[in-house]
Amino acid sequence: MEKTWWKESVVYQIYPRSFNDSNGDGIGDLNGITEKLDYLKELGIDVIWLSPVYQSPNDDNGYDISDYKAIMKDFGTMEDYERMLAAAHERGIRIVMDLVVNHTSDEHAWFVESRKSADNPYRDYYIWREGKDGQAPNNWGSCFGGPAWEYDSRTQMYYLHLFSKKQPDLNWDNEKVREDVFEMMDWWCQKGIDGFRMDVISMISKTPGLPDGKVGENGYGDFGPYVHNGPHVHEYLQEMNQKVLSKYDLLTVGECAGVTIEEAKKYANLDGRELNMVFQFEHMDLDGGESFKWNDRKIDLVELKKTLSKWQYELYGKAWNSLYWCNHDQPRMISRLGDTSTKELREASAKMLGTCLHMMQGTPYVYQGEELGMTNTTFESLEDFRDIESINAYHQYTQNGQIAPEDMMRYLCYKSRDNARTPMQWDDSGNAGFTDGVPWIKVNPNYKEINAKEQMGRADSVFHYYQKLIRLRKEHEIIVYGKYQLLMEEDKNLYVYTRTLGQERMLVICNFRKETQEFTMPEGFEPGKGEILIGNYEGQEIKKSMTLRPFEAMAMKF
Ligand code: TEU
Ligand code: CA
């Protein structure tokens, strides 16, 4: 397999609003990031993926962009951006920008023009339709509740928005839209950035005719089949690749809601015609259901193993995986699959989850605070939440009587995106050292126990464990390029797999339970010949049969 830097890298995702506030206004900013580059260097990551920092009215925290070539005032200036980029590059850290081009803000100049009149030159930059019998053009519901169409009285037509009504969808079938987007991407590449994470890029090509979808429990039609991996998506990405991506040395990752293995092989094919890799959602959605993600079901380990293994097997040698447990849209994985009830269990399970993910094949992503074992937060009322998805969902499901308010509040506390968006916990001073002012969202009250300063000063911390996981990838090619094989498929408690590269083999054992588990070494792995690369308990030894302690994990090389 061809060796490339983006296969060998570890990416760290920064959610700028919650990372570090340098000027006391309660909002993280670019200068705040620059101040913390040495921290990231110490952790050892290679690449930063920066959630959007462009000008935005913040209906969806920057995922609604009103000017792609300007920096959000809350975050600083273009000079601050350039200083951050240079400072990152000086440290050998690359910067990947979030590219949000399925939609813009309704305050973007293109949309301001577009809505003026039906014959405006920018009209076809967006998706406008006549109503049907005084109703929306079709039955689609938006991701953030309500219909996916907004009526505009000026021209008496509707525009499509798969997300909030302040996020109108661009019309990618218009080649002028594509040209303008590619020109803007090139402009950023010329500035020296190192790649793009492409927001819901699997949704840019809509099925002509925009057919009604199957009506779900929320009363709206599902747009999925007519929007995910649409008819021209690969053509448009190949065009983007030819016109922009192929001219630079970039890391590209497509966030691909609704992506299947077959589609991923096209998006992330090793032939390099489209993108380097995709974010798939299957392992994240295993605990979903009728009311979308709003429940408190647990992910089933056997299902999780099957799903992740399928992606490992099927993309091997054909396409490339991304590996993630956490991002700004997901509750903290330690609160879903780990145990946060005591410090010991919390740290053991954080390290186990890190081991399980980082030893697979693919490019690992670490979301800010994951390297400390940061947990879900404990909000008490709806007023504490800031996320448009959570707030709208609360109203929608409680108003139509589908979910009782106290249940919905419990589900929000478990699943809300805001769990990942509480401020980064730097130290045990006020507001976790994130800001001298009033933070835009409440700090998780557990910051006195969980913070970077304490962990950097302690050899057995989660931080140092992640540092080692990241370093091992640089020292052992097998971690990057070895072939994956799942063992003990049906075991309900252990996740065990091997990696193979030439004569070398690795064995990875992870106990996903707080109860101890008996384990016998598989055939062909001679205890005396193995070396422990990393493990989350003191004094581990490789033995023919072992009693694995709560959340015990080991990666061994033979
Ligand atoms: O997320 C796309 C996406 O699929 C989300 O709707 C996801 O399903 C949801 O957040 C899970 O609860 C991207 C961004 O990552 C997200 O932050 C944005 O809100 C969204 O696109 C719109 O830009
Ligand atoms: Ca600030």
Coordinates of C-alpha atoms and ligand atoms in Angstrom, one line a residue:
M1 CA 0.0 0.0 0.0
E2 CA 1.2 3.5 -0.9
K3 CA 2.6 5.3 2.2
T4 CA 1.3 8.8 2.7
W5 CA 1.5 11.3 5.6
W6 CA -2.2 11.5 6.1
K7 CA -2.4 7.7 6.7
E8 CA 0.3 8.0 9.3
S9 CA -1.1 11.1 11.1
V10 CA -3.3 11.7 14.1
V11 CA -5.8 14.5 13.8
Y12 CA -6.9 16.7 16.7
Q13 CA -10.3 18.4 16.4
I14 CA -10.6 21.9 17.9
Y15 CA -14.1 23.4 18.5
P16 CA -12.8 27.0 18.7
R17 CA -15.7 28.4 20.6
S18 CA -14.9 26.1 23.5
F19 CA -11.2 25.7 23.3
N20 CA -9.4 28.7 24.9
D21 CA -10.6 32.3 25.4
S22 CA -7.7 34.8 25.2
N23 CA -9.6 38.0 25.8
G24 CA -12.1 37.3 28.5
D25 CA -15.3 37.6 26.4
G26 CA -16.3 34.0 27.3
I27 CA -15.7 32.7 23.8
G28 CA -12.7 30.7 22.6
D29 CA -10.7 32.3 19.8
L30 CA -7.8 32.0 17.4
N31 CA -5.3 33.7 19.7
G32 CA -6.4 31.2 22.4
I33 CA -5.5 28.4 20.0
T34 CA -2.1 29.8 19.2
E35 CA -1.4 30.0 23.0
K36 CA -2.1 26.2 23.3
L37 CA -0.1 24.9 20.3
D38 CA 2.7 23.9 22.6
Y39 CA 0.2 21.8 24.5
L40 CA -0.8 20.0 21.3
K41 CA 2.8 19.6 20.3
E42 CA 3.4 17.9 23.6
L43 CA 0.5 15.6 23.0
G44 CA 2.1 14.7 19.7
I45 CA -0.7 15.2 17.2
D46 CA 0.2 16.0 13.5
V47 CA -2.9 17.8 12.2
I48 CA -5.5 20.1 13.6
W49 CA -9.0 20.0 12.2
L50 CA -10.5 23.4 13.0
S51 CA -14.3 23.6 13.2
P52 CA -15.6 26.6 11.3
V53 CA -13.9 30.0 12.0
Y54 CA -15.5 31.9 9.2
Q55 CA -17.9 34.9 9.5
S56 CA -21.2 33.6 10.7
P57 CA -24.3 34.8 12.6
N58 CA -24.0 31.6 14.6
D59 CA -27.4 30.1 14.3
D60 CA -25.5 26.7 14.3
N61 CA -22.2 27.8 15.9
G62 CA -20.4 28.7 12.7
Y63 CA -21.8 25.9 10.5
D64 CA -23.9 28.7 8.9
I65 CA -21.3 30.8 7.0
S66 CA -22.0 34.3 5.8
D67 CA -18.5 35.0 4.3
Y68 CA -16.1 32.2 3.5
K69 CA -13.2 34.6 3.2
A70 CA -13.6 36.4 6.5
I71 CA -13.0 35.3 10.1
M72 CA -15.8 35.4 12.7
K73 CA -15.4 38.5 14.8
D74 CA -15.8 36.5 18.0
F75 CA -12.7 34.5 17.0
G76 CA -10.4 37.3 15.9
T77 CA -9.1 38.6 12.7
M78 CA -7.5 37.3 9.5
E79 CA -4.1 38.4 10.9
D80 CA -4.8 36.3 14.0
Y81 CA -5.6 33.4 11.7
E82 CA -2.4 33.8 9.7
R83 CA -0.3 34.0 12.9
M84 CA -1.9 30.8 14.2
L85 CA -1.3 29.0 10.9
A86 CA 2.4 30.1 10.8
A87 CA 2.9 29.2 14.5
A88 CA 1.3 25.7 13.8
H89 CA 3.5 25.2 10.8
E90 CA 6.6 26.2 12.8
R91 CA 5.8 23.3 15.1
G92 CA 5.2 20.9 12.3
I93 CA 1.4 20.9 12.9
R94 CA -0.9 21.0 9.8
I95 CA -4.2 22.8 9.7
V96 CA -7.3 21.3 8.1
M97 CA -10.2 23.7 7.6
D98 CA -13.9 22.8 8.0
L99 CA -15.6 23.3 4.6
V100 CA -19.3 23.9 4.9
V101 CA -20.7 24.1 1.4
N102 CA -23.8 22.0 1.3
H103 CA -25.4 25.3 2.6
T104 CA -24.5 28.8 3.5
S105 CA -26.0 31.2 6.0
D106 CA -29.1 33.1 4.9
E107 CA -27.0 36.2 5.5
H108 CA -24.4 35.2 2.9
A109 CA -24.3 37.7 0.0
W110 CA -25.3 35.0 -2.4
F111 CA -28.5 34.3 -0.6
V112 CA -29.3 38.0 0.1
E113 CA -29.2 38.4 -3.6
S114 CA -31.0 35.1 -4.4
R115 CA -34.1 35.9 -2.4
K116 CA -34.5 39.4 -4.0
S117 CA -36.3 38.3 -7.1
A118 CA -37.0 35.2 -9.2
D119 CA -34.8 36.6 -12.0
N120 CA -31.8 37.6 -9.8
P121 CA -28.5 36.3 -11.2
Y122 CA -28.0 34.5 -7.9
R123 CA -31.5 32.9 -7.8
D124 CA -30.3 29.5 -9.0
Y125 CA -27.5 29.4 -6.4
Y126 CA -30.1 27.9 -4.1
I127 CA -33.0 25.5 -4.4
W128 CA -36.3 27.5 -4.9
R129 CA -39.6 25.8 -5.7
E130 CA -43.3 26.8 -6.0
G131 CA -45.6 25.5 -3.2
K132 CA -48.1 22.7 -3.8
D133 CA -51.7 23.6 -3.0
G134 CA -50.6 26.2 -0.5
Q135 CA -48.2 23.8 1.1
A136 CA -44.4 23.2 1.0
P137 CA -43.1 21.7 -2.3
N138 CA -42.6 18.3 -0.6
N139 CA -42.9 16.6 2.8
W140 CA -39.3 16.6 3.9
G141 CA -38.5 17.5 7.5
S142 CA -35.3 19.3 8.4
C143 CA -32.5 17.9 10.6
F144 CA -33.2 20.5 13.2
G145 CA -37.0 20.0 13.4
G146 CA -39.9 21.4 11.3
P147 CA -40.2 21.4 7.6
A148 CA -37.2 21.5 5.3
W149 CA -38.8 24.4 3.4
E150 CA -39.2 28.1 4.2
Y151 CA -41.7 30.3 2.5
D152 CA -40.4 33.6 1.3
S153 CA -43.1 36.2 0.8
R154 CA -41.0 38.4 -1.4
T155 CA -41.3 36.0 -4.4
Q156 CA -43.9 33.7 -2.9
M157 CA -41.7 30.6 -3.3
Y158 CA -40.0 28.2 -0.9
Y159 CA -36.3 27.5 -0.4
L160 CA -34.9 24.2 0.7
H161 CA -32.9 24.0 4.0
L162 CA -32.0 20.5 5.2
F163 CA -30.7 22.1 8.4
S164 CA -32.0 25.3 10.0
K165 CA -33.9 27.9 8.0
K166 CA -30.9 30.1 8.4
Q167 CA -28.9 27.4 6.4
P168 CA -30.3 27.4 2.9
D169 CA -29.0 24.6 0.7
L170 CA -26.8 25.5 -2.2
N171 CA -27.7 24.3 -5.7
W172 CA -24.7 22.2 -6.7
D173 CA -26.3 21.5 -10.1
N174 CA -25.5 25.1 -11.0
E175 CA -22.0 25.2 -12.3
K176 CA -21.5 28.8 -11.2
V177 CA -22.0 27.6 -7.6
R178 CA -19.3 24.9 -8.1
E179 CA -16.9 27.4 -9.7
D180 CA -17.4 29.9 -6.8
V181 CA -16.9 27.2 -4.2
F182 CA -13.8 25.9 -6.0
E183 CA -12.3 29.4 -6.3
M184 CA -12.9 30.0 -2.6
M185 CA -11.2 26.6 -1.7
D186 CA -8.2 27.5 -3.9
W187 CA -8.0 30.9 -2.1
W188 CA -7.6 29.0 1.2
C189 CA -5.1 26.6 -0.3
Q190 CA -3.0 29.6 -1.5
K191 CA -2.9 30.7 2.1
G192 CA -1.1 27.5 2.9
I193 CA -3.8 25.4 4.7
D194 CA -3.3 21.6 4.7
G195 CA -6.7 20.2 3.9
F196 CA -10.5 20.2 4.3
R197 CA -13.0 18.4 6.5
M198 CA -16.1 18.6 4.3
D199 CA -19.4 19.1 6.1
V200 CA -22.2 16.8 5.0
I201 CA -20.6 16.5 1.6
S202 CA -22.6 13.4 0.9
M203 CA -25.7 15.5 0.7
I204 CA -24.8 18.1 -2.0
S205 CA -26.5 16.3 -4.9
K206 CA -30.3 16.1 -4.7
T207 CA -32.5 13.6 -6.7
P208 CA -34.2 15.6 -9.4
G209 CA -37.9 16.1 -8.8
L210 CA -37.3 16.1 -5.0
P211 CA -39.8 13.2 -4.3
D212 CA -41.7 13.0 -1.1
G213 CA -40.1 10.8 1.6
K214 CA -41.4 8.1 3.8
V215 CA -43.3 9.8 6.7
G216 CA -41.7 9.2 10.1
E217 CA -43.0 9.6 13.7
N218 CA -42.3 13.3 13.6
G219 CA -44.9 13.7 10.8
Y220 CA -42.3 14.6 8.1
G221 CA -40.9 12.8 5.1
D222 CA -37.4 11.4 5.3
F223 CA -35.1 13.1 2.7
G224 CA -32.3 10.5 3.2
P225 CA -32.8 8.4 0.0
Y226 CA -33.0 11.5 -2.2
V227 CA -30.2 13.4 -0.7
H228 CA -27.5 11.0 0.6
N229 CA -25.0 10.0 -2.0
G230 CA -27.1 11.6 -4.7
P231 CA -26.8 11.1 -8.5
H232 CA -24.0 13.6 -9.2
V233 CA -22.1 13.6 -5.9
H234 CA -19.1 11.7 -7.2
E235 CA -19.0 13.7 -10.4
Y236 CA -18.9 16.9 -8.4
L237 CA -16.2 15.7 -6.1
Q238 CA -14.1 14.5 -9.0
E239 CA -14.4 17.9 -10.5
M240 CA -13.4 19.5 -7.2
N241 CA -10.5 17.1 -7.1
Q242 CA -9.3 18.0 -10.6
K243 CA -9.7 21.7 -10.2
V244 CA -8.5 22.2 -6.6
L245 CA -7.5 19.3 -4.4
S246 CA -5.0 17.6 -6.8
K247 CA -3.0 20.8 -7.1
Y248 CA -2.0 20.7 -3.4
D249 CA -0.8 18.2 -0.8
L250 CA -3.9 17.9 1.4
L251 CA -5.7 15.8 3.9
T252 CA -9.3 15.5 2.8
V253 CA -12.1 13.9 4.8
G254 CA -15.8 14.0 3.9
E255 CA -18.4 13.9 6.6
C256 CA -20.7 11.5 4.9
A257 CA -24.1 11.1 6.5
G258 CA -25.8 8.0 5.1
V259 CA -22.6 6.6 3.5
T260 CA -22.5 2.8 2.9
I261 CA -19.4 0.7 2.3
E262 CA -20.0 0.7 -1.4
E263 CA -20.3 4.5 -1.5
A264 CA -17.3 4.9 0.8
K265 CA -15.2 2.9 -1.7
K266 CA -15.9 5.6 -4.2
Y267 CA -15.5 8.7 -2.0
A268 CA -12.3 7.5 -0.4
N269 CA -10.8 5.3 -3.1
L270 CA -7.1 4.8 -2.9
D271 CA -6.9 5.9 -6.6
G272 CA -7.2 9.4 -5.2
R273 CA -9.9 10.6 -7.6
E274 CA -12.1 12.1 -4.8
L275 CA -11.2 12.3 -1.1
N276 CA -8.7 10.6 1.2
M277 CA -11.3 9.3 3.7
V278 CA -14.8 9.7 5.0
F279 CA -16.5 9.9 8.4
Q280 CA -19.1 7.2 8.5
F281 CA -21.9 7.1 11.1
E282 CA -22.9 3.5 11.5
H283 CA -21.1 2.9 14.8
M284 CA -22.5 6.1 16.2
D285 CA -26.1 5.3 15.3
L286 CA -26.2 1.8 16.8
D287 CA -28.2 3.2 19.7
G288 CA -30.6 5.3 17.6
G289 CA -34.3 4.6 17.0
E290 CA -37.7 5.9 16.0
S291 CA -37.3 9.2 17.8
F292 CA -33.9 9.6 16.0
K293 CA -31.2 9.6 18.7
W294 CA -33.4 10.7 21.6
N295 CA -33.4 7.7 23.9
D296 CA -31.1 6.2 26.5
R297 CA -30.4 2.9 25.0
K298 CA -26.8 1.5 25.2
I299 CA -24.7 0.5 22.2
D300 CA -24.5 -3.3 22.0
L301 CA -20.8 -4.4 22.0
V302 CA -21.3 -7.3 19.5
E303 CA -23.0 -5.0 17.1
L304 CA -20.3 -2.4 17.5
K305 CA -17.6 -5.0 16.8
K306 CA -19.5 -6.2 13.7
T307 CA -19.9 -2.7 12.4
L308 CA -16.4 -1.5 12.9
S309 CA -14.9 -4.7 11.7
K310 CA -17.0 -4.6 8.5
W311 CA -15.4 -1.2 7.7
Q312 CA -12.0 -2.5 8.5
Y313 CA -12.4 -5.5 6.2
E314 CA -14.2 -3.9 3.3
L315 CA -12.0 -0.8 2.9
Y316 CA -8.8 -2.7 3.3
G317 CA -6.6 -2.2 0.2
K318 CA -9.3 -0.3 -1.5
A319 CA -10.1 2.9 0.5
W320 CA -9.0 4.4 3.7
N321 CA -10.8 4.6 7.1
S322 CA -11.1 7.4 9.6
L323 CA -11.3 6.4 13.2
Y324 CA -13.3 8.4 15.7
W325 CA -15.3 8.0 19.0
C326 CA -16.0 11.7 19.5
N327 CA -16.6 15.0 17.8
H328 CA -18.6 18.2 18.3
D329 CA -21.9 16.4 17.3
Q330 CA -21.6 13.5 19.7
P331 CA -21.9 13.1 23.4
R332 CA -18.6 12.0 25.1
M333 CA -17.9 8.3 24.2
I334 CA -16.6 7.6 27.7
S335 CA -20.2 8.4 29.0
R336 CA -21.7 6.0 26.4
L337 CA -19.3 3.1 26.5
G338 CA -17.1 3.7 29.5
D339 CA -17.7 4.3 33.2
T340 CA -17.4 7.7 34.8
S341 CA -18.6 6.7 38.3
T342 CA -15.1 6.7 39.9
K343 CA -11.8 8.1 38.9
E344 CA -10.2 4.6 38.5
L345 CA -13.0 3.4 36.2
R346 CA -13.1 6.6 34.3
E347 CA -9.4 6.6 33.5
A348 CA -9.3 2.9 32.8
S349 CA -12.2 3.1 30.4
A350 CA -10.9 6.3 28.7
K351 CA -7.6 4.5 28.1
M352 CA -9.3 1.3 26.9
L353 CA -11.4 3.2 24.4
G354 CA -8.3 5.0 23.1
T355 CA -6.5 1.7 22.7
C356 CA -9.3 0.0 20.9
L357 CA -9.7 2.8 18.4
H358 CA -6.0 3.8 17.8
M359 CA -4.8 0.3 17.1
M360 CA -7.2 -0.2 14.2
Q361 CA -6.4 0.7 10.6
G362 CA -7.2 4.3 9.7
T363 CA -6.5 7.8 10.6
P364 CA -7.5 8.5 14.2
Y365 CA -9.2 11.7 15.3
V366 CA -9.0 13.0 18.9
Y367 CA -11.7 15.5 19.9
Q368 CA -10.6 18.2 22.3
G369 CA -10.8 16.9 25.9
E370 CA -11.0 13.3 24.8
E371 CA -7.2 13.1 25.7
L372 CA -8.2 13.9 29.3
G373 CA -11.2 11.6 29.5
M374 CA -13.6 14.6 29.6
T375 CA -17.2 13.4 30.3
N376 CA -20.7 14.4 29.5
T377 CA -21.9 17.3 31.5
T378 CA -24.7 17.7 34.0
F379 CA -27.1 20.4 32.8
E380 CA -30.3 20.8 34.8
S381 CA -32.6 22.8 32.7
L382 CA -33.2 23.6 29.0
E383 CA -31.8 27.1 29.6
D384 CA -28.3 25.6 30.1
F385 CA -28.4 24.2 26.5
R386 CA -27.1 26.2 23.6
D387 CA -27.3 23.7 20.7
I388 CA -30.1 24.5 18.2
E389 CA -30.6 20.7 17.5
S390 CA -31.2 19.9 21.2
I391 CA -33.4 22.9 21.9
N392 CA -35.6 22.4 18.9
A393 CA -35.8 18.6 19.5
Y394 CA -36.9 19.2 23.1
H395 CA -39.8 21.4 21.9
Q396 CA -40.8 19.2 19.0
Y397 CA -40.9 15.9 20.9
T398 CA -42.5 17.3 24.1
Q399 CA -45.1 19.5 22.3
N400 CA -46.4 16.7 20.2
G401 CA -46.6 14.5 23.2
Q402 CA -44.3 11.9 21.8
I403 CA -41.8 12.0 24.7
A404 CA -42.6 13.2 28.3
P405 CA -40.6 16.3 29.3
E406 CA -38.6 14.5 32.1
D407 CA -37.7 11.7 29.7
M408 CA -36.6 14.2 27.0
M409 CA -34.5 16.1 29.5
R410 CA -32.8 12.8 30.5
Y411 CA -32.2 12.0 26.8
L412 CA -30.7 15.5 26.2
C413 CA -28.4 15.0 29.1
Y414 CA -27.2 11.7 27.6
K415 CA -27.1 12.5 23.9
S416 CA -27.0 16.3 23.3
R417 CA -24.2 17.7 21.2
D418 CA -23.6 20.2 24.0
N419 CA -22.0 17.5 26.0
A420 CA -19.0 17.8 23.7
R421 CA -19.1 21.6 23.6
T422 CA -18.5 22.5 27.2
P423 CA -15.2 24.4 27.6
M424 CA -11.9 22.6 27.5
Q425 CA -10.7 21.9 31.0
W426 CA -7.2 23.4 31.3
D427 CA -6.8 23.6 35.1
D428 CA -8.6 23.8 38.4
S429 CA -8.9 27.6 38.5
G430 CA -12.2 29.4 37.9
N431 CA -14.0 28.2 34.7
A432 CA -11.4 25.5 34.3
G433 CA -8.9 28.2 33.0
F434 CA -10.9 28.5 29.8
T435 CA -11.9 32.2 30.3
D436 CA -11.6 35.1 32.8
G437 CA -15.1 36.1 31.8
V438 CA -18.5 34.4 31.7
P439 CA -18.3 31.3 29.4
W440 CA -20.8 31.1 26.6
I441 CA -21.8 27.7 27.9
K442 CA -21.4 26.3 31.4
V443 CA -18.2 24.6 32.3
N444 CA -18.5 20.9 33.3
P445 CA -18.4 21.0 37.2
N446 CA -15.9 18.1 37.3
Y447 CA -13.1 20.4 36.1
K448 CA -11.3 20.3 39.5
E449 CA -10.8 16.6 39.0
I450 CA -10.4 16.4 35.3
N451 CA -8.1 19.0 33.8
A452 CA -5.0 19.2 31.6
K453 CA -2.7 20.7 34.2
E454 CA -3.2 17.9 36.7
Q455 CA -2.8 15.2 34.0
M456 CA 0.3 16.7 32.5
G457 CA 1.9 16.5 35.9
R458 CA 1.0 12.8 36.5
A459 CA 2.7 10.0 34.6
D460 CA -0.3 7.6 34.6
S461 CA -2.8 10.1 33.3
V462 CA -5.1 9.7 30.3
F463 CA -3.2 12.5 28.7
H464 CA 0.1 10.6 28.9
Y465 CA -1.6 7.5 27.7
Y466 CA -2.9 9.3 24.6
Q467 CA 0.6 10.7 24.1
K468 CA 1.9 7.2 24.0
L469 CA -0.8 5.9 21.7
I470 CA 0.1 8.7 19.2
R471 CA 3.8 8.1 19.5
L472 CA 3.5 4.3 19.0
R473 CA 1.9 5.0 15.6
K474 CA 5.2 6.7 14.6
E475 CA 7.3 3.8 15.8
H476 CA 5.4 0.8 14.5
E477 CA 4.4 0.6 10.9
I478 CA 2.1 -2.3 11.7
I479 CA -0.2 0.1 13.5
V480 CA -0.7 2.1 10.3
Y481 CA -0.5 -0.5 7.6
G482 CA -1.2 -3.9 9.3
K483 CA -4.2 -6.0 8.2
Y484 CA -7.1 -6.3 10.7
Q485 CA -8.8 -9.4 11.9
L486 CA -11.5 -9.6 14.6
L487 CA -11.4 -12.6 17.1
M488 CA -14.1 -13.8 19.4
E489 CA -16.9 -12.2 17.4
E490 CA -19.7 -13.2 19.6
D491 CA -18.1 -12.4 22.9
K492 CA -20.3 -9.9 24.7
N493 CA -17.7 -8.3 26.9
L494 CA -14.3 -8.3 25.1
Y495 CA -13.2 -6.7 21.9
V496 CA -10.2 -8.6 20.6
Y497 CA -8.4 -8.2 17.3
T498 CA -5.2 -8.8 15.5
R499 CA -3.1 -6.8 13.0
T500 CA -0.7 -8.4 10.6
L501 CA 2.1 -6.9 8.5
G502 CA 4.6 -9.2 6.9
Q503 CA 6.1 -11.4 9.6
E504 CA 4.8 -9.1 12.4
R505 CA 1.6 -9.5 14.3
M506 CA -0.2 -7.5 17.0
L507 CA -2.9 -8.6 19.4
V508 CA -5.2 -6.1 21.0
I509 CA -7.5 -7.0 23.9
C510 CA -10.0 -4.7 25.4
N511 CA -12.4 -5.4 28.3
F512 CA -15.5 -3.2 27.7
R513 CA -16.9 -4.1 31.2
K514 CA -16.3 -3.1 34.8
E515 CA -16.4 -6.7 35.7
T516 CA -13.3 -8.9 35.4
Q517 CA -13.2 -11.3 32.4
E518 CA -11.3 -14.6 31.8
F519 CA -9.2 -14.6 28.7
T520 CA -7.1 -17.3 27.1
M521 CA -4.5 -16.4 24.5
P522 CA -5.5 -17.4 21.0
E523 CA -3.7 -20.2 19.2
G524 CA -0.4 -19.2 17.7
F525 CA 0.3 -16.4 20.1
E526 CA 3.2 -17.6 22.3
P527 CA 3.1 -15.6 25.6
G528 CA 6.9 -15.7 25.9
K529 CA 7.4 -14.1 22.5
G530 CA 5.1 -11.1 22.9
E531 CA 6.0 -7.6 23.9
I532 CA 3.4 -5.2 25.5
L533 CA 3.4 -2.0 23.5
I534 CA 0.8 -0.3 25.7
G535 CA -1.6 -1.2 28.5
N536 CA -3.7 0.6 31.1
Y537 CA -2.7 -1.2 34.2
E538 CA 0.6 -1.3 36.1
G539 CA 2.8 -4.4 35.8
Q540 CA 0.8 -6.2 33.1
E541 CA 2.2 -9.5 31.8
I542 CA 1.3 -11.7 28.9
K543 CA 0.2 -15.1 30.1
K544 CA -1.6 -18.0 28.5
S545 CA -4.6 -17.3 30.6
M546 CA -5.4 -14.0 32.2
T547 CA -8.0 -12.4 34.4
L548 CA -8.7 -9.1 32.8
R549 CA -9.4 -6.3 35.3
P550 CA -12.2 -3.6 34.8
F551 CA -11.7 -2.0 31.4
E552 CA -8.3 -3.5 31.1
A553 CA -6.7 -3.1 27.7
M554 CA -3.4 -4.3 26.2
A555 CA -1.8 -4.0 22.7
M556 CA 0.9 -6.6 22.2
K557 CA 3.4 -7.2 19.4
F558 CA 4.6 -10.7 18.4
Ligands
TEU1 O1 -23.4 17.5 10.8 C1 -24.1 16.8 9.9 C2 -24.9 15.8 10.5 O2 -25.1 14.8 9.9 C3 -25.6 16.2 11.8 O3 -26.9 16.6 11.5 C4 -25.6 15.1 12.7 O4 -26.4 14.1 12.2 C5 -26.2 15.6 14.0 O5 -25.4 16.7 14.5 C6 -26.1 14.5 15.0 O6 -26.9 14.9 16.1 C7 -22.7 18.6 10.3 C8 -21.9 19.3 11.4 O7 -21.0 18.5 11.9 C9 -22.9 19.8 12.4 O8 -22.3 20.4 13.5 C10 -23.8 20.8 11.7 O9 -24.8 21.2 12.6 C11 -24.4 20.3 10.5 O10 -23.5 19.5 9.7 C12 -25.0 21.4 9.6 O11 -23.9 22.1 9.1
CA2 CA -12.5 35.4 23.2

